[in-house]
Tab-separated table of C-alpha atoms in Angstrom:
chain	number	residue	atom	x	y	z
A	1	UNK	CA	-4.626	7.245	-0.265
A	2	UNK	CA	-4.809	4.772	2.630
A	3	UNK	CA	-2.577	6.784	4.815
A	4	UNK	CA	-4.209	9.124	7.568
A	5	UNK	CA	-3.104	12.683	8.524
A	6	UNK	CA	-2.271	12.834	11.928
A	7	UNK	CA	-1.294	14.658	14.839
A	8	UNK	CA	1.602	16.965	13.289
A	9	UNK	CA	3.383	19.103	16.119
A	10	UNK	CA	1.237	17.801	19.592
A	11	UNK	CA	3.654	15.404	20.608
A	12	UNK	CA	6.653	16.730	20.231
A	13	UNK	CA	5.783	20.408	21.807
A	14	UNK	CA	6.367	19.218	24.648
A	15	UNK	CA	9.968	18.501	24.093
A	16	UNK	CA	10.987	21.026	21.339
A	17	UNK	CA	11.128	24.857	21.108
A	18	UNK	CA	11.083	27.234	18.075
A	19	UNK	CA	14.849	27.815	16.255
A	20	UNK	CA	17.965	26.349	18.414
A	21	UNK	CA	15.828	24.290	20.745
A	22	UNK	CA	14.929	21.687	17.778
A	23	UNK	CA	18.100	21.900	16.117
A	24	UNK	CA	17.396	24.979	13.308
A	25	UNK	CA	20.875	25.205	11.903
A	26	UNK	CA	19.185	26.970	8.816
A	27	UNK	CA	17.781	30.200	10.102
A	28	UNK	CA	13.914	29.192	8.393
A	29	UNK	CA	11.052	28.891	10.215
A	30	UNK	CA	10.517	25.303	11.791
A	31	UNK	CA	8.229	26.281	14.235
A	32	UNK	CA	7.655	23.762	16.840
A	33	UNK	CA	9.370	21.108	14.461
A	34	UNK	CA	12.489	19.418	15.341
A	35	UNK	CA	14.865	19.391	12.759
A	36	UNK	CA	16.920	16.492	14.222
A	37	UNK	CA	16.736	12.997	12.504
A	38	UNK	CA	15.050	10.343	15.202
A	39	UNK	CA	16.864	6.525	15.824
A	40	UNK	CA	13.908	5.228	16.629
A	41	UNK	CA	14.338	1.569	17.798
A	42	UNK	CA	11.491	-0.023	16.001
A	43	UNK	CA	13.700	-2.274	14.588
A	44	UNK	CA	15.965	-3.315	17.489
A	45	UNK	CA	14.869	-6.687	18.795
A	46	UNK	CA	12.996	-9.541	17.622
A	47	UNK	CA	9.445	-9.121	16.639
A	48	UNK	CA	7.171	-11.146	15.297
A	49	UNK	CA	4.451	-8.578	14.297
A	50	UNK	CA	7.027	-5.615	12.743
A	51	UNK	CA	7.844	-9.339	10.859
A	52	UNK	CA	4.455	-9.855	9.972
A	53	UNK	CA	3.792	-6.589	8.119
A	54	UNK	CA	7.297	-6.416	6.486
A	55	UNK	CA	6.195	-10.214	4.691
A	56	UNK	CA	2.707	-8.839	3.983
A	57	UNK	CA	4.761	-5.860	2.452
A	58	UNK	CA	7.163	-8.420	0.577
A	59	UNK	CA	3.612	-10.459	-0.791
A	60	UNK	CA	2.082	-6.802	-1.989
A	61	UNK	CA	5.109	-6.196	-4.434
A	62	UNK	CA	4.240	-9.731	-6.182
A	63	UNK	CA	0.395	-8.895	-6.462
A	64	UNK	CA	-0.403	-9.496	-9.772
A	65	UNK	CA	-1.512	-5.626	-11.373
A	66	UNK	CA	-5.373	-6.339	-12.688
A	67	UNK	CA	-4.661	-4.582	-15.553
A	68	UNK	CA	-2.110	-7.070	-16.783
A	69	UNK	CA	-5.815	-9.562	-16.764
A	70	UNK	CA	-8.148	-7.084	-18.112
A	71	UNK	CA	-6.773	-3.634	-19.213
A	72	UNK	CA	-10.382	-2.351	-18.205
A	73	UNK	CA	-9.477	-3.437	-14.992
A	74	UNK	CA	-7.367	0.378	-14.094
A	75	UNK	CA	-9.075	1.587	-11.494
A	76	UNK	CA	-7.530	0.528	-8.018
A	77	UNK	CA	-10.632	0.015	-5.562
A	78	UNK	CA	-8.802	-0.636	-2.231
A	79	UNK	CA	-6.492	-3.617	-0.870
A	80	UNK	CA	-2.934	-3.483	0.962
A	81	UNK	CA	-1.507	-5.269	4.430
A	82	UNK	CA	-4.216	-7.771	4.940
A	83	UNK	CA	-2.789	-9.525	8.340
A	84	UNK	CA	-1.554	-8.396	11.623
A	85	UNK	CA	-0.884	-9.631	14.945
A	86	UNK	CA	-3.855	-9.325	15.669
A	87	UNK	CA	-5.622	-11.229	12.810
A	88	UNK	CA	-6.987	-10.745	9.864
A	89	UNK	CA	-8.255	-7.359	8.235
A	90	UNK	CA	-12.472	-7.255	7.356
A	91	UNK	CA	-12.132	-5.388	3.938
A	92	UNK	CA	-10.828	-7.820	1.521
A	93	UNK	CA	-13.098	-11.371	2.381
A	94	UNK	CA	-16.417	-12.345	3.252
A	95	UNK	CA	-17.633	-12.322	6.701
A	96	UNK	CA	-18.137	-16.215	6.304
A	97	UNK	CA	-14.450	-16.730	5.285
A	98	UNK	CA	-13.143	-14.556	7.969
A	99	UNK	CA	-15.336	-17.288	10.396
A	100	UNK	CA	-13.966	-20.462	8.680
A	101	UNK	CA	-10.047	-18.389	9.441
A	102	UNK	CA	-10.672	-18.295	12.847
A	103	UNK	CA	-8.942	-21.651	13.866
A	104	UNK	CA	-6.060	-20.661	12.032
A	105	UNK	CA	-3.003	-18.616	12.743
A	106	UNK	CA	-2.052	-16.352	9.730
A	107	UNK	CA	1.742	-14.879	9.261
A	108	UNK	CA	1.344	-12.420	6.419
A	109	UNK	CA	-0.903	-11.321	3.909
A	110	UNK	CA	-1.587	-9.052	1.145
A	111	UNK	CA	-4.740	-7.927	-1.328
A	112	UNK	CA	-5.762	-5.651	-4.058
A	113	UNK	CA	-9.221	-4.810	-5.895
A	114	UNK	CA	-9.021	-3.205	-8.909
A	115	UNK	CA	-12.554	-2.308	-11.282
A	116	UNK	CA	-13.224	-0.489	-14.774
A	117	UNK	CA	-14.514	2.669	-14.926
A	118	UNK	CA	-18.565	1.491	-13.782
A	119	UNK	CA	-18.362	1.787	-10.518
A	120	UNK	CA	-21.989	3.473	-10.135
A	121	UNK	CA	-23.523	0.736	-12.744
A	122	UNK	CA	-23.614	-2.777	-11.367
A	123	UNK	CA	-24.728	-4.009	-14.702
A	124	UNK	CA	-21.413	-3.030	-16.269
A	125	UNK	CA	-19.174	-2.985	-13.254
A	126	UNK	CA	-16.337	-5.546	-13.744
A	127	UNK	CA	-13.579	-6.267	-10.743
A	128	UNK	CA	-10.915	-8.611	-9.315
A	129	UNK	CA	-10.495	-9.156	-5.946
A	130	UNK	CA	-6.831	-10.873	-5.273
A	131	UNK	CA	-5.553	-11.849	-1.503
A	132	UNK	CA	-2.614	-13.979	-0.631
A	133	UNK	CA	-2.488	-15.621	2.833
A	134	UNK	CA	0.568	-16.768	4.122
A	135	UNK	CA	0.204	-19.838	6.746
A	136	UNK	CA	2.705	-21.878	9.044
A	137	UNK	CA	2.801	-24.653	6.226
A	138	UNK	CA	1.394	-25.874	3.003
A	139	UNK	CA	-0.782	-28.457	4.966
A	140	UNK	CA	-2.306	-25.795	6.942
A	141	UNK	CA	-2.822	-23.555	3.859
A	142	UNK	CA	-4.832	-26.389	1.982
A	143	UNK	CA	-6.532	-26.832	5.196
A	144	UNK	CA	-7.287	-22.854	5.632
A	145	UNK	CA	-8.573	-23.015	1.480
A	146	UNK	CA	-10.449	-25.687	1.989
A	147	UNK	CA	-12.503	-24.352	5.232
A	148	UNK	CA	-12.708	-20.625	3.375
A	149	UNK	CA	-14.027	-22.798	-0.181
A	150	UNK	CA	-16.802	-24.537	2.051
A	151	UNK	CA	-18.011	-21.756	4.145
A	152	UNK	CA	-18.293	-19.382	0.945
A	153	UNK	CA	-20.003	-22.268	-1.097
A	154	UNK	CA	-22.390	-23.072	1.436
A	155	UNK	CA	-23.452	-19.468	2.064
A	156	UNK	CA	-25.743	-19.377	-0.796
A	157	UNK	CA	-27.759	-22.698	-2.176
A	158	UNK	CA	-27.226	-21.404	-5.278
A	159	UNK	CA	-23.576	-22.374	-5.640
A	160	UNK	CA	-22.365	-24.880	-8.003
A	161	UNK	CA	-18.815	-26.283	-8.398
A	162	UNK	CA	-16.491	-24.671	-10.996
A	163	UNK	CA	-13.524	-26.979	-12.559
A	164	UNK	CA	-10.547	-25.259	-14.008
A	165	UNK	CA	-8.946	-27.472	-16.299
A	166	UNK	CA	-5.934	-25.527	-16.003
A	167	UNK	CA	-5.715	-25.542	-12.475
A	168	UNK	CA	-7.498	-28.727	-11.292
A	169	UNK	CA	-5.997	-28.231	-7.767
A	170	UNK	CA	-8.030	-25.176	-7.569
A	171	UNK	CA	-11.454	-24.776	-5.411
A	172	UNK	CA	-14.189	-22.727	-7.577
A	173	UNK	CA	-17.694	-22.256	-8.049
A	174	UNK	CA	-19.937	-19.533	-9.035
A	175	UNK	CA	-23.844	-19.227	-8.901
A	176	UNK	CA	-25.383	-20.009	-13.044
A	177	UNK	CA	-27.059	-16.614	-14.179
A	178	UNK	CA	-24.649	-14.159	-11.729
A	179	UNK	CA	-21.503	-12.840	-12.998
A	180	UNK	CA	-19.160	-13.963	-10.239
A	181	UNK	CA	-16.466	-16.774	-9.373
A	182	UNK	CA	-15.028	-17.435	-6.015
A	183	UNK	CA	-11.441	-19.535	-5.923
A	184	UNK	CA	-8.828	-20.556	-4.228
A	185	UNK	CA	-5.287	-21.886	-4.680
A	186	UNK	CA	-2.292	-22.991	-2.482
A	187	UNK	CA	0.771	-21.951	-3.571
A	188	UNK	CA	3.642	-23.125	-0.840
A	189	UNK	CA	2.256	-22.072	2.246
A	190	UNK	CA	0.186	-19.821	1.054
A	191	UNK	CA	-3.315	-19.229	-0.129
A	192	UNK	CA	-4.372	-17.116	-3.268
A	193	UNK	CA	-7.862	-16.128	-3.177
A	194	UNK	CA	-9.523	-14.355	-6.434
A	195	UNK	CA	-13.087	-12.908	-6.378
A	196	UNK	CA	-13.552	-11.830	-10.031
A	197	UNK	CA	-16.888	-10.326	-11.615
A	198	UNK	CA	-17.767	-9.828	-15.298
A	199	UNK	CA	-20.315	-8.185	-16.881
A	200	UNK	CA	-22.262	-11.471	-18.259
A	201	UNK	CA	-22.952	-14.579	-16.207
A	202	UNK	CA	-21.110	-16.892	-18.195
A	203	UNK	CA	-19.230	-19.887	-17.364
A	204	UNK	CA	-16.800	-20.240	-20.033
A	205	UNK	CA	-15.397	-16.627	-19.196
A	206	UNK	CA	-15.199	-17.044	-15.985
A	207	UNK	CA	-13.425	-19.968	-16.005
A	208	UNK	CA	-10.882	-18.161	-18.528
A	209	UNK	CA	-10.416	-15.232	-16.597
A	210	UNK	CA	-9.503	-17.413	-13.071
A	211	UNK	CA	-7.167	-19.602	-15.271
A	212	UNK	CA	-5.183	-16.230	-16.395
A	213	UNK	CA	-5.277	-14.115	-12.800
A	214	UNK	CA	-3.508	-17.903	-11.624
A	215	UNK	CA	-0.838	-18.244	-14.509
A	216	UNK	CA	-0.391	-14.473	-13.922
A	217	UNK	CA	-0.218	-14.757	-10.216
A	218	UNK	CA	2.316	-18.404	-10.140
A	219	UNK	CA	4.621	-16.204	-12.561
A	220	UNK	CA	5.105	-13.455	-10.541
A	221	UNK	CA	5.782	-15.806	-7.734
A	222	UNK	CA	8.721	-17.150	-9.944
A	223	UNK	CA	11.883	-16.045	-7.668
A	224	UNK	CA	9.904	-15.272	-4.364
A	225	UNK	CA	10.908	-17.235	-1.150
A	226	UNK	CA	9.160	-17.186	1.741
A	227	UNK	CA	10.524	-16.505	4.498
A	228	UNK	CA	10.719	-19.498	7.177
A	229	UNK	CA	7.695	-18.135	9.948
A	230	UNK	CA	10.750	-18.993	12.730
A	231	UNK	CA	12.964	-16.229	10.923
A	232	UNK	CA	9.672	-13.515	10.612
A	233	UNK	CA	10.349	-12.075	13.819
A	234	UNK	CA	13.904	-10.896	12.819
A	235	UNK	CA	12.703	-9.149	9.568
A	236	UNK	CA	13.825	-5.515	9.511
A	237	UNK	CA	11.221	-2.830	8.509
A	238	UNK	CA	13.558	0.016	7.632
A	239	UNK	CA	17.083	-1.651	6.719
A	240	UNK	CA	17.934	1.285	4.755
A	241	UNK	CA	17.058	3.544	7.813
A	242	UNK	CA	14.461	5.855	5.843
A	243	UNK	CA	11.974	6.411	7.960
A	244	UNK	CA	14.508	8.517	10.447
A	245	UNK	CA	14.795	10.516	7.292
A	246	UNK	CA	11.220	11.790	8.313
A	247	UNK	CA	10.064	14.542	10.684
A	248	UNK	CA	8.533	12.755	13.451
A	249	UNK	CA	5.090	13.695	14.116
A	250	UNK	CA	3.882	10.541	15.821
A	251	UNK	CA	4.372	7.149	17.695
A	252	UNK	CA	7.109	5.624	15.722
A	253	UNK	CA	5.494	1.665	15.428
A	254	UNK	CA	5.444	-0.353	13.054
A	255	UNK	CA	2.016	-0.241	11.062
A	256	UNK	CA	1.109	-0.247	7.113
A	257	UNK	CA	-0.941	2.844	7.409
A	258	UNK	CA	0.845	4.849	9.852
A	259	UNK	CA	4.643	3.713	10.163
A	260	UNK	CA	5.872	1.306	7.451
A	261	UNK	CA	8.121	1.148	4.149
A	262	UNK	CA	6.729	0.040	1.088
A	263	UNK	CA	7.975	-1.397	-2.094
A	264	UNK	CA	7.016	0.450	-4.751
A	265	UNK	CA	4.634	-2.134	-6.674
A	266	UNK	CA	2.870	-2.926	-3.286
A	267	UNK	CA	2.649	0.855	-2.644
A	268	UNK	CA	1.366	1.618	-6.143
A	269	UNK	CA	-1.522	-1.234	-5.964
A	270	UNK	CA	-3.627	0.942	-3.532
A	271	UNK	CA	-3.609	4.093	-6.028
A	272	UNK	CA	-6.216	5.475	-8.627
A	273	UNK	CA	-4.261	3.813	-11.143
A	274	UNK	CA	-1.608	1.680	-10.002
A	275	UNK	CA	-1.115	0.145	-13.483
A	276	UNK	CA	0.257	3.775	-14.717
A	277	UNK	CA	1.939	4.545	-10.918
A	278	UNK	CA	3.718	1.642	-10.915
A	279	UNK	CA	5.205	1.773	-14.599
A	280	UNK	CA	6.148	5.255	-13.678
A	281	UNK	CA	7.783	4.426	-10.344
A	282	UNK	CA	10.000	1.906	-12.632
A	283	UNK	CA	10.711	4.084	-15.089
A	284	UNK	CA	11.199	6.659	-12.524
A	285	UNK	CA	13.951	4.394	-10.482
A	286	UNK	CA	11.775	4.616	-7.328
A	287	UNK	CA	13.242	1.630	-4.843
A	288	UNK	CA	11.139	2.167	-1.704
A	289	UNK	CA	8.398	4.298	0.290
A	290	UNK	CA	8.486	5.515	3.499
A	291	UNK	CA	5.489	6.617	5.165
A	292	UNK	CA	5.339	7.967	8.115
A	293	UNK	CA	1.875	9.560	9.262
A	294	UNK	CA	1.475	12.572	7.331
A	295	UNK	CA	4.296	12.104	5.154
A	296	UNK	CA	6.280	9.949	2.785
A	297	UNK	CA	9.934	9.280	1.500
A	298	UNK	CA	10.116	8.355	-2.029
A	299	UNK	CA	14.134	6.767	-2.420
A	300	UNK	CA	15.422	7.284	-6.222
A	301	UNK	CA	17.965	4.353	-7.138
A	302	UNK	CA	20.105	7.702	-8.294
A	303	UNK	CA	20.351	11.532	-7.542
A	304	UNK	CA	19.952	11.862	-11.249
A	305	UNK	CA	16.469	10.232	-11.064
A	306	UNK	CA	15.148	13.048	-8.262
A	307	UNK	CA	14.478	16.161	-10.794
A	308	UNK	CA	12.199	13.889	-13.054
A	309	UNK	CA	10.240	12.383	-9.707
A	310	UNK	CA	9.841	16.042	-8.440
A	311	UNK	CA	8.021	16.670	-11.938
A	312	UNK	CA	6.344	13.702	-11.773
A	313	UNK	CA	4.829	14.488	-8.324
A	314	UNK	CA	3.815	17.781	-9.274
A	315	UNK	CA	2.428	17.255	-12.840
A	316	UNK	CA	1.302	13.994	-12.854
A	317	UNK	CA	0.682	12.991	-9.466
A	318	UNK	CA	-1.370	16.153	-8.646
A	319	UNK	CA	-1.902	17.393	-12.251
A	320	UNK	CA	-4.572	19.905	-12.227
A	321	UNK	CA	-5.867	19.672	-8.606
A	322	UNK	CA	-3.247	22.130	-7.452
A	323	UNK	CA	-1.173	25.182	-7.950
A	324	UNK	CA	1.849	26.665	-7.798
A	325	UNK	CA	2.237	28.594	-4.008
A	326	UNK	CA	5.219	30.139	-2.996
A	327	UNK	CA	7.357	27.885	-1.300
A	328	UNK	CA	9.514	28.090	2.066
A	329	UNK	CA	11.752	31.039	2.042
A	330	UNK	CA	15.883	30.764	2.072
A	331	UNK	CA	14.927	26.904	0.973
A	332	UNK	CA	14.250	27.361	-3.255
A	333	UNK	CA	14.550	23.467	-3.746
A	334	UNK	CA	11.493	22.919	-1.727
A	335	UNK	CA	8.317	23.113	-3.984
A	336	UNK	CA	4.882	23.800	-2.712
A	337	UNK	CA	1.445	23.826	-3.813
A	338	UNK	CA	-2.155	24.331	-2.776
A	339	UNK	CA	-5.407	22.511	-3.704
A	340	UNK	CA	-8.225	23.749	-6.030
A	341	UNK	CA	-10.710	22.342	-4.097
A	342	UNK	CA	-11.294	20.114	-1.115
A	343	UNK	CA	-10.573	16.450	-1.857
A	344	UNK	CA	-13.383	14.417	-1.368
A	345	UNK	CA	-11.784	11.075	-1.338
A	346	UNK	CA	-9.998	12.078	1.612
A	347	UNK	CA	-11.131	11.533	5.243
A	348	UNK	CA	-9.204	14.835	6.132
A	349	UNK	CA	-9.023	17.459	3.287
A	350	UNK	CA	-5.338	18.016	2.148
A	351	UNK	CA	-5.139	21.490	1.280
A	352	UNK	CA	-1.572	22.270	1.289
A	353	UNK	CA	1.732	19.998	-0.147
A	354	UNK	CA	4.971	21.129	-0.241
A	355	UNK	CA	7.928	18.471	-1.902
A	356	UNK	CA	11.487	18.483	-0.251
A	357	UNK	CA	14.464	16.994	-2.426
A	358	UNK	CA	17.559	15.859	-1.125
A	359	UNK	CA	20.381	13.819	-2.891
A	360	UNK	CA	18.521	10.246	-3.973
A	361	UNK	CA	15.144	11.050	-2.039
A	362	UNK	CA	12.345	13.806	-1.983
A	363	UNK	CA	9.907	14.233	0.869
A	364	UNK	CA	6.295	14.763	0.616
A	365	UNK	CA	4.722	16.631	3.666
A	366	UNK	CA	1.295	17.633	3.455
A	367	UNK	CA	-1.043	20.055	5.900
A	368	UNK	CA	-4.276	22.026	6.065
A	369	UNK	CA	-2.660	25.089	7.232
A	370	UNK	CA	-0.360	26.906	4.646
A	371	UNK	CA	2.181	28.334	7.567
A	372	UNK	CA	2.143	24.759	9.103
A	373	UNK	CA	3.376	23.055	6.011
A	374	UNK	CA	6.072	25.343	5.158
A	375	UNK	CA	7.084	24.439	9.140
A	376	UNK	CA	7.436	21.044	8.090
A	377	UNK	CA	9.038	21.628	4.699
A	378	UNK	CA	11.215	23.660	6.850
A	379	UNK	CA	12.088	21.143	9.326
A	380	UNK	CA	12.098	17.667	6.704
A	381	UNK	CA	14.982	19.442	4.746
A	382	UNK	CA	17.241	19.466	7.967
A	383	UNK	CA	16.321	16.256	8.931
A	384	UNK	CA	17.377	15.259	5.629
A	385	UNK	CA	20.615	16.920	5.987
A	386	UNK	CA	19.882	19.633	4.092
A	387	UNK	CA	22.134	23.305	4.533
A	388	UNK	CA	21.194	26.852	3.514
């Protein structure tokens, strides 16, 4: 996943002693844990950058899935909150876009990549690249297409133009005898961007795919309104007051990797699979994901829904990388596992995961050290407003 592991008990040491001191009313183990739900006030006040992220966040649910394009198209490859306060992120556009951007003030955006299964053979690698920029107005947002359209065309003298029929509106080209199509399309104030490659350089399937990845894209736009940029800076993050839900281990800001909550298509884009994760969290009655540093909230639209998500986590979710451990004793609800092996795709190996249900939500708290995670298990089920 995107998010980071980071520093668990450090910061709140200081401030919070073992049992009574950190509000134990269980008689477990918390260790240096407090046990007491945080306010937090990251959402008291106006705020134009928590606003920001919570738009991107509001874009990344109406991503259209690749899948839905090109059911070869499974694998996620990366994407999420492309925009910030301070600019744009460098993972999602070319270095000569980013450049032509640079005169322009952004106010949300969101992307996802998604590939086949060739991700080690260029020749039959296939991916789609889509990023939607949100700008002040839709002048501004032809104007920001327009400069992005040039700068990409005239990086390589190569380029020819690329009509869609379907989309006339639309700025394309690709280069005749390589596999790739740039575009881009306002919608409202807002910019959607699609890199897309194929396996064979041809035009006429090029052209085909764009046309679909748009009519995809405008229909999953049906029923979205912006939000006005002068009413960003009074977007909550946390309306439903989740993320106080959460042991807090960290700085309690406002940032999609670190401190944010997530819709649960946005959150499932940046998976494996997101096709499958997403259909799941649907089926699943998942409404929203709070993540908070080294852990994450997952909120069931019922109570009834949380025994079939806690079996979904383990068995699906983890499937055969992990094993049964024994959980946190005098807490049986809590279920904990440990990994097979180290986990490569991770910048910090995750060896230990316990999962905490509670009513309509379950916690997810993860560590390297086996005592420190039943701590935390320990601690999230209080802060839930959990009892022996």
């Amino acid at each position: 996943m995107l998010f980071r592991p980071r520093r668990l008990a450090a910061l709140i040491a200081l401030v919070c002693l073992v049992g009574t001191a950190c509000g134990n009313e269980t008689g477990v183990d918390i260790g240096e844990y407090s046990a007491q739900p945080t306010q937090g006030d990251f959402d008291d006040g106006p705020s134009l950058g928590r606003g920001i992220l919570v738009e991107s966040l509001r874009l990344g649910e109406r991503i259209v899935s690749a899948d839905r394009i090109d059911p070869e198209l499974a694998s996620g490859r990366g994407g999420g909150v492309q925009v910030s306060h301070l600019g744009i992120a460098d993972d999602m556009l070319s270095g000569v876009q980013r450049a032509a951007l640079h005169e322009f003030e952004l106010f949300a955006g969101f992307g996802a990549i998604a590939g086949n299964d060739q991700l080690n053979n260029d020749s039959a690698y296939k991916s789609l690249n889509i990023t939607v920029l949100a700008f002040a107005d839709e002048p501004t947002a032809l104007r920001a297409a327009q400069a992005m359209a040039a700068a990409d065309f005239g990086a390589n003298e190569g380029n020819v133009g690329l009509p869609l029929p379907g989309f006339p509106a639309a700025l394309s080209h690709w280069r005749p005898g390589v596999p790739t199509i740039g575009s881009w399309l306002v919608w409202k104030n807002h910019v959607i961007r699609l890199f897309a490659k194929i396996v064979e350089p041809n035009e006429a399937a090029l052209v085909d795919l764009a046309q679909r990845v748009y009519t995809a894209q405008l229909t999953e736009f049906d029923g979205f309104t912006p939000t006005p940029i002068a009413d960003l800076p009074n977007l909550k993050l946390d309306p439903n007051r989740l993320l106080p839900r959460l042991v807090s281990t960290g700085y309690q800001l406002p940032d999609s990797m670190e401190f944010a909550v997530y819709p649960p298509r946005a959150f499932a884009l940046m998976v494996g699979r997101p096709g499958p994760r997403s259909a799941a969290f649907r089926a699943l009655g998942v409404s929203a994901i709070a993540v908070s540093h080294n852990k994450f909230l997952y909120k069931m639209d019922g109570a009834e829904k949380t025994p079939a998500m806690l079996d979904y986590l383990r068995d699906d979710v983890l499937g055969d990388r992990y094993v049964a451990m024994g959980g946190v004793p005098g807490l049986p609800v809590v279920r904990c596992v440990r990994a097979l092996r180290p986990d490569t795709a991770s910048v910090e190996a995750i060896r230990f995961e316990c999962h905490v249900p509670h009513g309509d939500t379950i916690a997810v708290v993860r560590s390297n050290q086996e005592s420190d995670v039943r701590q935390l298990a320990a601690a999230q089920y209080q802060v839930m407003g959990g009892s022996q």
